Amino acid sequence: MTGPTAPPAPPGTGPYGVGIGWRPEIAGFVAGLPGLRFVEVVAETVAPAGALPDGLADLRGRGVTVVPHGVKLSLGGAEPVDPARVAHLAGVATALDAPLVSEHIAFVRAGGVEAGHLLPLPRSREAVAAVVANVRRTQAELPVPLALEPIAALFDWPDDELDEADFLTEILDATGALLLLDVANVHANARNRGGDPLALLDRLPLERVAYVHVAGGAERAGFYHDTHTDPVPAEVLDLVGALCARHRPPALLLERDGHYPPAAELRGELDALATAAGYPVVT
Amino acid sequence: MTAPGEPPPGTGDSLADRQSALVAALVAGGPLPPGFAPGPVAAARRALLRKRAGDVARHWPLLAAGLGAGWPAAFAGWADGRPTNGSLRDGWDLARELRAAATLPPLGAEELALREAAARYDGLTPPRPRRLPAAARAGGAVAVQLAGRVRLLRPAQR
């Protein structure tokens, strides 16, 4: 499916330009994007010792960079990260010849109970120490750099000692990790928890951004939900423009996780992202 | 392991204890921990249920399709207060409960019969593939497994 104009990137280069989250349901669509140079795959869905899913193997064959994106490591958990989960993430990075991996500043389980999704941490010194310890444990086993993604949350802990920018910067400074900035999360947090999204962009270490996430969401019962199953709202695209005006990230990735729209609609979202960021269209 | 500056575990206010209390409030019917805003936490609880409903629907597409527009509410009603055991087991437990209540839709019955012919699931530990030939029934559907190959022998009653 490679178009005649697609210059294949050499294997394992850093994320560049506009990418999309690879999911089995849209593997055919992704394979048909001629200018695509990077995708992300949910790390927990890849078996490092087994065969890669067909679509992913084809993309790697084209020289498309594939970044493993972990969702269940629970780096923000008070307990140490599970060594088996760290080993799995490292194995996936090797199997995909990935230039980096990413995970979240969040916890997903506590006391042996799974939350089922990413939960926010208190912005406290104690939480910073827990995240930093887990990130260091993880980095010690990874063959490549780690990028950390701040999450979207609907609520705050009652005892925040730091604001979002200081909380994130302390973690990044203490670990040397890269930043995976999700502008939809920035929008969602500002909308639901208050704060000025542009002021946050002004205070984050944007030179540390490895790539950016962009996703859709929806208003429901007074909250903005970062659903990944709805279109990207104009406010989020505007934030992409504002981010790029400050410091253009090397790459931006569209996340879509369900209710997949017709291909033309998805292509339109990728094109809008390319336009907002000033990168070549990949469609 | 205790991080520097962290109170010892078990005192009730360590980060570990407070994370456990929050998770319990969100997915296990636990009380709202002190100081949290009830409205936003309730919204997060509902959002987690919707996310789980989508995840389980990917593992049990026929069950979800059989319930149609009623799927999110049916799943949330079953899952609220019940922590996940993973999407495969969550869907399996729900399908069995609907079978027991005779409210399992035909598509879901066929999916359950196929799954139960292929794997043994005790409701407590992860399902394991069956090594011996087996048949399974749900809502009139009959599925058989022979040498690892599973097929539907008879569709569910419609």
XYZ file of C-alpha atoms in Angstrom:
441
model
C 0.000 0.000 0.000
C 3.007 2.339 0.083
C 2.467 5.281 -2.256
C 5.159 6.155 -4.781
C 5.874 9.449 -3.033
C 6.458 8.038 0.470
C 10.103 8.269 1.428
C 10.547 5.539 4.040
C 12.117 6.759 7.245
C 15.183 4.815 8.319
C 14.376 2.281 11.040
C 13.974 3.551 14.563
C 14.103 7.309 13.987
C 12.374 9.548 16.508
C 8.717 10.376 15.944
C 8.320 12.939 13.164
C 5.379 14.809 11.688
C 1.771 13.693 11.992
C 1.029 10.175 13.219
C -1.917 8.119 14.400
C -2.500 5.583 17.142
C -2.426 2.161 15.477
C -5.406 -0.023 16.447
C -6.424 -3.341 14.854
C -9.824 -1.886 13.871
C -8.229 0.804 11.683
C -5.145 -1.141 10.541
C -6.305 -0.972 6.906
C -6.861 2.767 7.072
C -3.456 3.341 8.671
C -1.721 1.125 6.107
C -3.201 3.305 3.361
C -1.658 6.586 4.603
C 1.150 7.243 2.112
C 3.063 9.918 4.039
C 2.904 8.279 7.461
C 6.205 8.130 9.350
C 5.165 7.177 12.849
C 2.462 5.421 14.811
C 1.938 4.424 18.394
C 0.734 1.048 19.628
C -0.682 0.176 23.040
C 2.244 -1.736 24.537
C 0.073 -4.196 26.466
C -1.468 -5.459 23.193
C 1.870 -6.585 21.734
C 3.546 -9.894 22.615
C 7.298 -9.238 22.381
C 8.219 -12.881 21.871
C 5.494 -13.639 19.328
C 4.767 -12.414 15.824
C 3.807 -8.750 15.455
C 0.258 -8.069 14.282
C 0.277 -8.116 10.447
C -0.403 -4.420 9.992
C 2.354 -3.401 12.380
C 4.916 -5.685 10.779
C 4.097 -4.125 7.394
C 4.520 -0.624 8.777
C 7.884 -1.525 10.283
C 8.855 -2.958 6.910
C 8.096 0.453 5.390
C 10.362 2.121 7.938
C 7.474 3.633 9.902
C 8.501 4.298 13.512
C 6.314 2.472 16.043
C 6.294 3.836 19.597
C 5.022 1.498 22.356
C 2.600 3.345 24.632
C 2.048 1.702 28.013
C -1.208 2.153 29.885
C -0.996 -0.270 32.811
C 2.402 0.266 34.407
C 0.981 2.478 37.185
C 4.103 4.638 37.487
C 2.284 6.799 40.020
C 1.348 3.922 42.273
C 2.685 4.045 45.823
C 3.839 0.465 45.326
C 6.916 -0.265 43.179
C 6.166 -0.995 39.515
C 5.696 -4.666 38.670
C 9.037 -5.900 37.223
C 7.180 -8.213 34.806
C 5.291 -5.253 33.332
C 8.528 -3.269 32.988
C 10.205 -6.237 31.291
C 7.255 -6.520 28.901
C 7.502 -2.846 27.943
C 11.258 -3.197 27.394
C 10.670 -6.320 25.289
C 8.112 -4.561 23.111
C 10.517 -1.649 22.567
C 13.167 -4.095 21.378
C 10.761 -6.087 19.200
C 9.616 -2.901 17.450
C 13.094 -1.333 17.296
C 11.423 1.686 18.896
C 13.369 4.893 19.521
C 11.472 5.514 22.780
C 8.509 4.323 24.819
C 5.850 6.286 26.667
C 3.729 5.874 29.789
C 1.557 8.022 32.044
C 1.974 10.035 35.215
C -0.905 8.216 36.848
C -1.840 5.153 38.844
C -4.192 2.429 37.656
C -4.420 0.086 40.664
C -4.044 0.206 44.419
C -4.333 -2.351 47.167
C -4.663 -5.112 44.552
C -7.743 -3.534 42.915
C -7.690 -2.435 39.273
C -9.234 0.960 38.554
C -9.613 0.152 34.857
C -8.162 3.458 33.682
C -5.660 6.192 34.509
C -6.205 7.983 37.814
C -4.644 11.282 38.912
C -2.084 11.674 41.676
C -2.081 14.247 44.414
C 0.327 17.007 43.402
C 2.360 16.438 46.543
C 6.033 15.869 47.351
C 5.137 12.357 48.444
C 3.572 11.604 45.046
C 6.521 13.171 43.195
C 8.843 10.876 45.173
C 6.721 7.808 44.330
C 6.612 8.619 40.602
C 10.312 9.433 40.446
C 11.218 6.155 42.163
C 9.068 4.140 39.759
C 10.296 6.008 36.686
C 13.901 5.328 37.725
C 13.133 1.628 38.281
C 11.610 1.528 34.796
C 14.359 3.499 33.074
C 16.940 1.117 34.537
C 15.408 -1.741 32.518
C 14.433 0.060 29.305
C 16.698 -0.039 26.242
C 15.414 3.389 25.099
C 14.308 6.718 26.604
C 10.961 7.060 28.358
C 8.461 9.854 27.699
C 5.921 10.677 30.403
C 2.364 11.777 29.665
C 0.314 13.914 32.080
C -3.284 12.673 32.112
C -6.736 14.221 31.983
C -8.718 14.023 35.215
C -12.142 15.146 36.328
C -11.237 15.785 39.962
C -8.393 17.003 42.167
C -6.970 15.576 45.354
C -7.745 17.758 48.373
C -4.141 18.379 49.359
C -2.209 19.604 46.324
C 1.082 21.223 47.342
C 2.268 22.022 43.809
C 0.588 23.339 40.704
C 0.514 21.228 37.538
C 3.558 22.887 35.915
C 5.751 22.538 39.019
C 4.544 18.974 39.648
C 5.433 17.877 36.116
C 8.684 19.811 35.937
C 9.917 18.329 39.225
C 9.255 14.811 37.938
C 10.926 15.483 34.579
C 13.937 17.186 36.201
C 14.452 14.373 38.688
C 14.223 11.605 36.082
C 15.508 13.159 32.868
C 12.427 11.733 31.173
C 10.971 13.239 28.012
C 7.500 14.793 27.947
C 4.578 13.377 25.990
C 2.239 16.346 26.054
C -1.449 15.640 25.392
C -3.089 18.910 24.353
C -6.557 17.379 24.666
C -5.718 16.592 28.291
C -4.527 20.180 28.779
C -7.864 21.366 27.397
C -9.872 18.880 29.473
C -8.106 19.728 32.723
C -8.510 23.465 32.198
C -12.169 22.991 31.360
C -12.942 20.654 34.281
C -10.525 21.676 37.009
C -9.864 25.323 36.157
C -6.701 27.080 35.077
C -5.506 28.720 31.892
C -4.268 26.211 29.304
C -2.037 28.798 27.616
C -0.443 29.768 30.925
C 0.336 26.079 31.504
C 1.977 25.824 28.057
C 4.076 28.876 28.954
C 5.430 27.126 32.039
C 6.075 23.604 30.747
C 9.529 22.601 29.461
C 8.395 22.397 25.833
C 11.911 21.636 24.607
C 11.525 18.263 26.359
C 8.460 17.268 24.326
C 9.120 14.048 22.381
C 5.714 14.151 20.724
C 2.195 15.364 21.314
C -1.139 13.600 21.674
C -4.302 15.020 20.160
C -7.709 13.435 20.672
C -11.408 14.123 20.569
C -13.873 14.385 23.385
C -17.378 15.412 24.298
C -19.303 17.472 26.809
C -21.474 15.359 29.071
C -23.330 16.453 32.214
C -21.211 19.529 32.775
C -17.822 17.908 32.195
C -15.586 17.651 29.156
C -14.715 13.984 28.689
C -11.513 13.044 26.856
C -13.232 10.096 25.170
C -11.006 9.383 22.145
C -14.284 8.338 20.477
C -15.510 11.772 19.372
C -14.185 14.366 16.894
C -11.304 16.659 17.866
C -12.925 19.920 18.986
C -11.831 23.288 17.607
C -10.523 24.325 21.038
C -8.032 21.446 21.001
C -6.842 22.286 17.478
C -6.440 25.903 18.588
C -4.238 24.678 21.428
C -2.112 22.776 18.901
C -1.582 26.067 17.083
C -0.769 27.880 20.324
C 1.701 25.177 21.285
C 3.439 25.254 17.912
C 3.671 29.059 18.068
C 5.646 28.655 21.314
C 7.732 25.618 20.412
C 6.783 23.243 17.628
C 7.064 19.623 18.799
C 8.806 17.136 16.485
C 5.645 15.096 16.079
C 1.907 15.024 16.811
C -0.268 11.928 17.048
C -4.039 11.526 16.712
C -5.549 9.069 19.180
C -8.829 7.404 18.261
C -10.059 4.457 20.312
C -13.524 3.597 19.116
C -16.657 4.732 17.232
C -14.367 4.955 14.222
C -15.695 7.446 11.681
C -15.661 6.974 7.900
C -12.142 7.104 6.435
C -12.714 10.531 4.864
C -13.539 11.983 8.271
C -10.449 10.493 9.889
C -8.295 11.745 6.999
C -9.822 15.179 7.537
C -8.775 15.140 11.199
C -5.202 14.154 10.274
C -5.088 16.919 7.649
C -6.414 19.484 10.118
C -3.725 18.443 12.550
C -1.029 18.796 9.882
C -2.334 22.241 8.967
C -2.527 23.408 12.585
C 1.060 22.286 13.212
C 2.552 23.178 9.842
C 3.656 19.634 9.021
C 3.166 17.844 5.688
C -0.132 16.030 5.263
C 0.226 12.249 5.541
C -2.980 11.317 3.741
C 8.942 -0.484 49.857
C 8.572 2.952 51.426
C 9.624 6.051 49.521
C 11.631 8.713 51.370
C 9.389 10.973 53.410
C 6.433 8.612 53.144
C 4.613 7.667 56.354
C 4.802 3.966 57.186
C 2.132 1.861 55.466
C -0.988 0.944 57.365
C -1.349 4.282 59.149
C -4.288 5.241 56.982
C -2.769 8.360 55.492
C 0.145 7.026 53.488
C -0.078 7.521 49.730
C -0.695 3.773 49.348
C -3.621 3.828 51.764
C -5.131 6.919 50.205
C -4.802 5.522 46.682
C -6.508 2.327 47.852
C -9.366 4.290 49.403
C -9.843 6.308 46.214
C -9.871 3.219 43.981
C -12.355 1.557 46.353
C -14.633 4.604 46.108
C -14.404 4.632 42.315
C -14.872 0.951 41.492
C -15.777 -1.048 44.600
C -18.606 0.908 46.184
C -16.364 2.341 48.913
C -17.082 5.637 50.699
C -15.810 8.939 49.295
C -12.463 9.676 50.988
C -12.353 12.891 53.043
C -11.797 16.147 51.203
C -12.745 15.007 47.669
C -15.496 16.824 45.786
C -18.421 14.379 45.429
C -19.686 15.568 42.033
C -16.437 15.274 40.079
C -15.569 11.915 41.678
C -19.035 10.595 40.788
C -18.496 11.777 37.211
C -15.163 9.935 37.159
C -16.876 6.788 38.488
C -19.389 6.905 35.633
C -16.637 7.622 33.103
C -14.728 4.538 34.297
C -17.859 2.425 33.811
C -18.311 3.745 30.263
C -14.660 3.025 29.496
C -15.002 -0.516 30.857
C -18.200 -1.034 28.866
C -16.290 -0.179 25.690
C -13.389 -2.456 26.620
C -15.676 -5.396 27.419
C -17.654 -4.825 24.207
C -14.417 -5.301 22.249
C -13.909 -8.694 23.926
C -17.601 -9.692 23.734
C -18.837 -8.005 20.539
C -21.867 -10.273 20.075
C -22.967 -9.923 23.681
C -22.778 -6.135 23.354
C -24.465 -6.160 19.932
C -27.221 -8.406 21.270
C -28.021 -5.857 23.944
C -27.751 -3.035 21.384
C -28.456 0.449 22.725
C -29.033 -1.093 26.144
C -25.441 -2.324 26.414
C -23.863 0.630 28.294
C -26.645 0.679 30.912
C -26.756 -3.118 31.214
C -23.011 -3.286 31.695
C -22.875 -0.333 34.106
C -25.698 -1.801 36.185
C -23.772 -5.046 36.548
C -20.290 -3.517 36.947
C -20.964 -0.623 39.342
C -19.278 -1.438 42.628
C -17.617 -4.533 41.136
C -13.893 -4.095 40.326
C -12.735 -5.444 36.976
C -11.147 -8.854 36.580
C -10.180 -7.959 33.027
C -12.523 -7.500 30.081
C -12.662 -11.187 29.113
C -13.767 -12.330 32.564
C -16.035 -9.335 33.144
C -17.995 -10.114 29.981
C -18.041 -13.810 30.808
C -19.392 -13.210 34.321
C -22.050 -10.834 32.999
C -23.110 -13.271 30.248
C -23.478 -16.074 32.802
C -25.529 -13.862 35.083
C -27.831 -12.944 32.189
C -28.102 -16.627 31.240
C -29.121 -17.478 34.797
C -31.735 -14.735 34.653
C -32.892 -15.938 31.203
C -32.235 -12.469 29.782
C -29.206 -13.300 27.644
C -29.916 -12.202 24.041
C -29.471 -14.856 21.308
C -26.231 -13.339 19.952
C -24.791 -13.268 23.454
C -25.925 -16.857 24.055
C -24.092 -18.031 20.950
C -20.952 -16.142 21.948
C -21.088 -17.594 25.463
C -21.615 -21.142 24.159
C -18.636 -20.784 21.803
C -16.417 -19.434 24.593
C -17.444 -22.162 27.027
C -16.846 -24.903 24.465
C -13.351 -23.522 23.859
C -12.233 -22.797 27.409
C -12.822 -23.818 30.991
C -13.636 -20.896 33.303
C -14.260 -21.436 36.999
C -15.360 -17.844 37.635
C -12.372 -17.257 39.912
C -9.208 -17.661 37.844
C -8.371 -16.845 34.211
C -10.044 -19.146 31.626
C -7.913 -22.013 30.284
C -8.242 -23.680 26.875
C -9.957 -27.089 26.990
C -7.767 -29.993 25.905
C -10.558 -32.543 25.508
C -13.585 -32.401 23.181
C -16.423 -30.430 24.775
C -19.904 -29.111 24.172
C -21.503 -26.029 25.761
C -25.026 -24.641 25.836
C -26.526 -21.214 26.425
C -30.047 -20.005 25.603
C -30.631 -22.957 23.276
C -27.328 -22.414 21.447
C -25.023 -25.428 21.314
C -21.313 -25.131 20.518
C -18.763 -27.926 20.232
C -15.017 -27.999 20.350
C -12.917 -30.741 18.833
C -9.126 -30.624 18.677
C -9.163 -26.901 19.375
C -11.673 -26.095 16.623
C -14.900 -24.544 17.863
C -18.166 -24.271 15.979
C -21.780 -23.513 16.624
C -23.852 -26.688 16.238
C -27.221 -25.058 16.853
C -28.128 -21.344 17.025
C -29.891 -19.817 20.012
C -33.690 -19.647 20.121
C -34.957 -16.381 18.657
